[in-house]
Amino acid sequence: PVLEEIAPPIAPPIDKLDLNNADHLSTLHPRWTAAGLHQEVIDVLSNKTITSFTPVQAEAFEPALSGRDMIGRSRTGTGKTLAFGLPSVMR
């Protein structure tokens, strides 16, 4: 019998976003660079002591980056401006 070697995937699959999982909200999670957030931006955020995203930021990033129209509703101070600003800067 002939055995075929199957190459491993290039990048590990990214888990579905879990807003209750602090690891998923961390700026160090690979999902953010995979979604299009540049490492340089993550470094600047880290230098400003932003090391994790709020749920509204995490949930809004990919749809906003893809150019979809969005409405975000959240309490004052939860990061809505950054939620819509980061994807705008990336585009």
Coordinates of N, CA and C in Angstrom, one line a residue:
P1 N 0.8 -1.2 0.0 CA 0.0 0.0 0.0 C 0.9 1.3 0.0
V2 N 0.4 2.3 -0.6 CA 1.1 3.6 -0.7 C 0.6 4.5 0.4
L3 N 1.5 5.0 1.2 CA 1.0 6.0 2.2 C 1.3 7.4 1.8
E4 N 0.3 8.2 1.9 CA 0.5 9.6 1.6 C 0.7 10.4 2.8
E5 N 1.7 11.3 2.7 CA 2.0 12.2 3.8 C 1.1 13.4 3.7
I6 N 0.4 13.7 4.7 CA -0.5 14.9 4.7 C 0.2 16.0 5.5
A7 N 0.3 17.1 4.8 CA 0.9 18.3 5.4 C 0.1 18.9 6.5
P8 N 0.7 19.3 7.7 CA -0.1 19.9 8.7 C -0.6 21.3 8.2
P9 N -1.7 21.7 8.8 CA -2.2 23.0 8.4 C -1.2 24.1 8.7
I10 N -1.2 25.2 7.9 CA -0.2 26.2 8.0 C -0.4 27.0 9.3
A11 N -1.6 27.3 9.7 CA -1.9 28.0 10.9 C -3.0 27.2 11.7
P12 N -2.9 27.2 13.0 CA -3.9 26.5 13.8 C -5.2 27.2 13.6
P13 N -6.3 26.5 13.6 CA -7.6 27.1 13.5 C -7.9 28.1 14.7
I14 N -8.6 29.1 14.4 CA -8.9 30.1 15.5 C -10.3 29.7 16.0
D15 N -10.3 29.6 17.3 CA -11.6 29.3 18.0 C -12.6 30.4 17.7
K16 N -13.9 30.0 17.8 CA -15.0 30.9 17.7 C -14.8 31.9 18.9
L17 N -15.1 33.2 18.6 CA -14.9 34.2 19.6 C -15.9 33.9 20.8
D18 N -15.3 33.8 22.0 CA -16.0 33.6 23.2 C -15.8 34.9 24.1
L19 N -16.8 35.7 24.2 CA -16.7 37.0 24.9 C -16.5 36.8 26.4
N20 N -16.8 35.6 26.9 CA -16.6 35.3 28.3 C -15.2 34.7 28.6
N21 N -14.4 34.5 27.6 CA -13.1 33.9 27.7 C -12.0 35.1 27.6
A22 N -11.4 35.4 28.7 CA -10.4 36.5 28.8 C -9.3 36.3 27.8
D23 N -8.9 35.0 27.5 CA -7.9 34.8 26.5 C -8.3 35.3 25.2
H24 N -9.5 35.1 24.8 CA -10.0 35.5 23.5 C -10.0 37.0 23.3
L25 N -10.1 37.8 24.5 CA -10.2 39.2 24.4 C -8.7 39.8 24.5
S26 N -7.8 39.0 24.8 CA -6.4 39.5 25.0 C -5.9 39.9 23.6
T27 N -5.1 41.0 23.6 CA -4.5 41.5 22.3 C -3.5 40.5 21.8
L28 N -3.0 39.6 22.7 CA -2.0 38.7 22.3 C -2.6 37.4 21.6
H29 N -3.9 37.3 21.6 CA -4.5 36.1 21.0 C -4.3 36.2 19.5
P30 N -3.9 35.1 18.8 CA -3.6 35.1 17.4 C -4.8 35.5 16.5
R31 N -6.0 35.5 17.1 CA -7.2 35.8 16.3 C -7.1 37.2 15.7
W32 N -6.5 38.1 16.5 CA -6.5 39.5 16.1 C -5.6 39.8 14.9
T33 N -4.4 39.2 14.9 CA -3.6 39.4 13.7 C -4.2 38.6 12.5
A34 N -4.8 37.4 12.8 CA -5.4 36.6 11.7 C -6.6 37.4 11.1
A35 N -7.2 38.2 11.9 CA -8.4 39.0 11.4 C -8.0 40.2 10.7
G36 N -6.7 40.6 10.8 CA -6.2 41.8 10.0 C -5.7 42.9 10.8
L37 N -5.6 42.7 12.2 CA -5.1 43.8 13.0 C -3.5 43.7 12.9
H38 N -2.9 44.7 12.5 CA -1.4 44.7 12.4 C -0.7 44.6 13.7
Q39 N 0.4 43.9 13.8 CA 1.1 43.7 15.0 C 1.6 45.1 15.5
E40 N 1.9 46.0 14.6 CA 2.4 47.3 15.0 C 1.3 48.1 15.8
V41 N 0.1 47.9 15.4 CA -1.1 48.5 16.1 C -1.2 47.9 17.5
I42 N -1.1 46.5 17.6 CA -1.2 45.8 18.9 C 0.0 46.3 19.8
D43 N 1.1 46.5 19.2 CA 2.3 47.0 20.0 C 2.0 48.4 20.6
V44 N 1.4 49.3 19.8 CA 1.1 50.7 20.2 C 0.0 50.6 21.3
L45 N -1.0 49.7 21.1 CA -2.0 49.6 22.2 C -1.4 49.1 23.5
S46 N -0.5 48.1 23.4 CA 0.1 47.6 24.6 C 0.9 48.7 25.3
N47 N 1.6 49.5 24.5 CA 2.4 50.6 25.1 C 1.4 51.6 25.8
K48 N 0.2 51.7 25.4 CA -0.8 52.5 26.0 C -1.6 51.8 27.1
T49 N -1.1 50.6 27.5 CA -1.7 49.7 28.5 C -3.0 49.1 28.1
I50 N -3.3 49.0 26.8 CA -4.5 48.3 26.4 C -4.0 47.0 26.0
T51 N -4.3 46.0 26.8 CA -3.8 44.6 26.6 C -5.0 43.6 26.4
S52 N -6.2 44.1 26.4 CA -7.3 43.3 26.1 C -8.4 44.1 25.6
F53 N -9.3 43.5 24.8 CA -10.4 44.3 24.2 C -11.6 44.0 25.0
T54 N -12.5 45.0 25.0 CA -13.8 44.8 25.7 C -14.7 44.0 24.7
P55 N -15.8 43.4 25.3 CA -16.6 42.7 24.4 C -17.2 43.4 23.2
V56 N -17.5 44.7 23.3 CA -18.0 45.4 22.2 C -16.9 45.6 21.1
Q57 N -15.7 45.8 21.6 CA -14.6 45.9 20.6 C -14.3 44.6 19.9
A58 N -14.3 43.5 20.7 CA -14.0 42.2 20.1 C -15.1 41.8 19.1
E59 N -16.3 42.1 19.4 CA -17.5 41.7 18.6 C -17.6 42.5 17.3
A60 N -17.2 43.8 17.4 CA -17.3 44.7 16.3 C -16.2 44.6 15.3
F61 N -15.0 44.2 15.7 CA -13.8 44.3 14.8 C -14.0 43.7 13.4
E62 N -14.3 42.4 13.3 CA -14.3 41.7 12.0 C -15.4 42.3 11.1
P63 N -16.6 42.4 11.6 CA -17.6 43.0 10.7 C -17.3 44.4 10.2
A64 N -16.8 45.2 11.1 CA -16.4 46.6 10.8 C -15.2 46.6 9.8
L65 N -14.3 45.7 10.0 CA -13.1 45.6 9.1 C -13.6 45.2 7.7
S66 N -14.6 44.4 7.6 CA -15.1 43.9 6.3 C -15.9 45.0 5.6
G67 N -16.2 46.1 6.3 CA -17.0 47.2 5.7 C -18.5 47.1 5.9
R68 N -18.9 46.2 6.8 CA -20.3 46.1 7.0 C -20.8 47.3 7.8
D69 N -22.0 47.7 7.6 CA -22.7 48.7 8.4 C -23.0 48.1 9.7
M70 N -22.8 48.9 10.8 CA -23.0 48.4 12.1 C -23.6 49.5 13.0
I71 N -24.2 49.0 14.0 CA -24.7 49.8 15.1 C -24.2 49.2 16.4
G72 N -23.5 49.9 17.2 CA -23.0 49.4 18.5 C -23.7 50.1 19.6
R73 N -24.2 49.4 20.5 CA -24.9 50.0 21.7 C -24.3 49.4 22.9
S74 N -23.7 50.3 23.7 CA -23.0 49.8 24.9 C -22.9 51.0 25.9
R75 N -22.7 50.7 27.1 CA -22.5 51.8 28.1 C -21.4 52.7 27.8
T76 N -21.4 53.9 28.3 CA -20.3 54.8 28.2 C -19.0 54.2 28.9
G77 N -17.9 54.4 28.2 CA -16.6 53.9 28.7 C -16.3 52.4 28.4
T78 N -17.1 51.8 27.5 CA -16.8 50.4 27.1 C -16.0 50.3 25.9
G79 N -15.6 51.4 25.3 CA -14.7 51.3 24.1 C -15.3 51.3 22.8
K80 N -16.5 51.9 22.6 CA -17.1 51.9 21.3 C -16.3 52.7 20.3
T81 N -15.7 53.8 20.7 CA -14.9 54.6 19.7 C -13.7 53.7 19.2
L82 N -13.0 53.1 20.0 CA -11.9 52.2 19.6 C -12.5 51.0 18.8
A83 N -13.7 50.5 19.1 CA -14.3 49.4 18.4 C -14.5 49.7 16.9
F84 N -14.8 50.9 16.6 CA -15.1 51.3 15.3 C -13.9 52.0 14.7
G85 N -13.0 52.6 15.5 CA -11.8 53.3 15.0 C -10.7 52.4 14.5
L86 N -10.5 51.3 15.2 CA -9.4 50.4 14.8 C -9.6 49.8 13.4
P87 N -10.8 49.3 13.1 CA -11.1 48.7 11.8 C -11.0 49.8 10.7
S88 N -11.4 51.1 11.1 CA -11.3 52.2 10.1 C -9.8 52.4 9.8
V89 N -8.9 52.4 10.7 CA -7.5 52.6 10.5 C -6.9 51.5 9.7
M90 N -7.4 50.3 9.9 CA -6.8 49.1 9.2 C -7.3 49.2 7.7
R91 N -8.4 49.7 7.4 CA -8.9 49.8 6.0 C -8.3 50.9 5.3

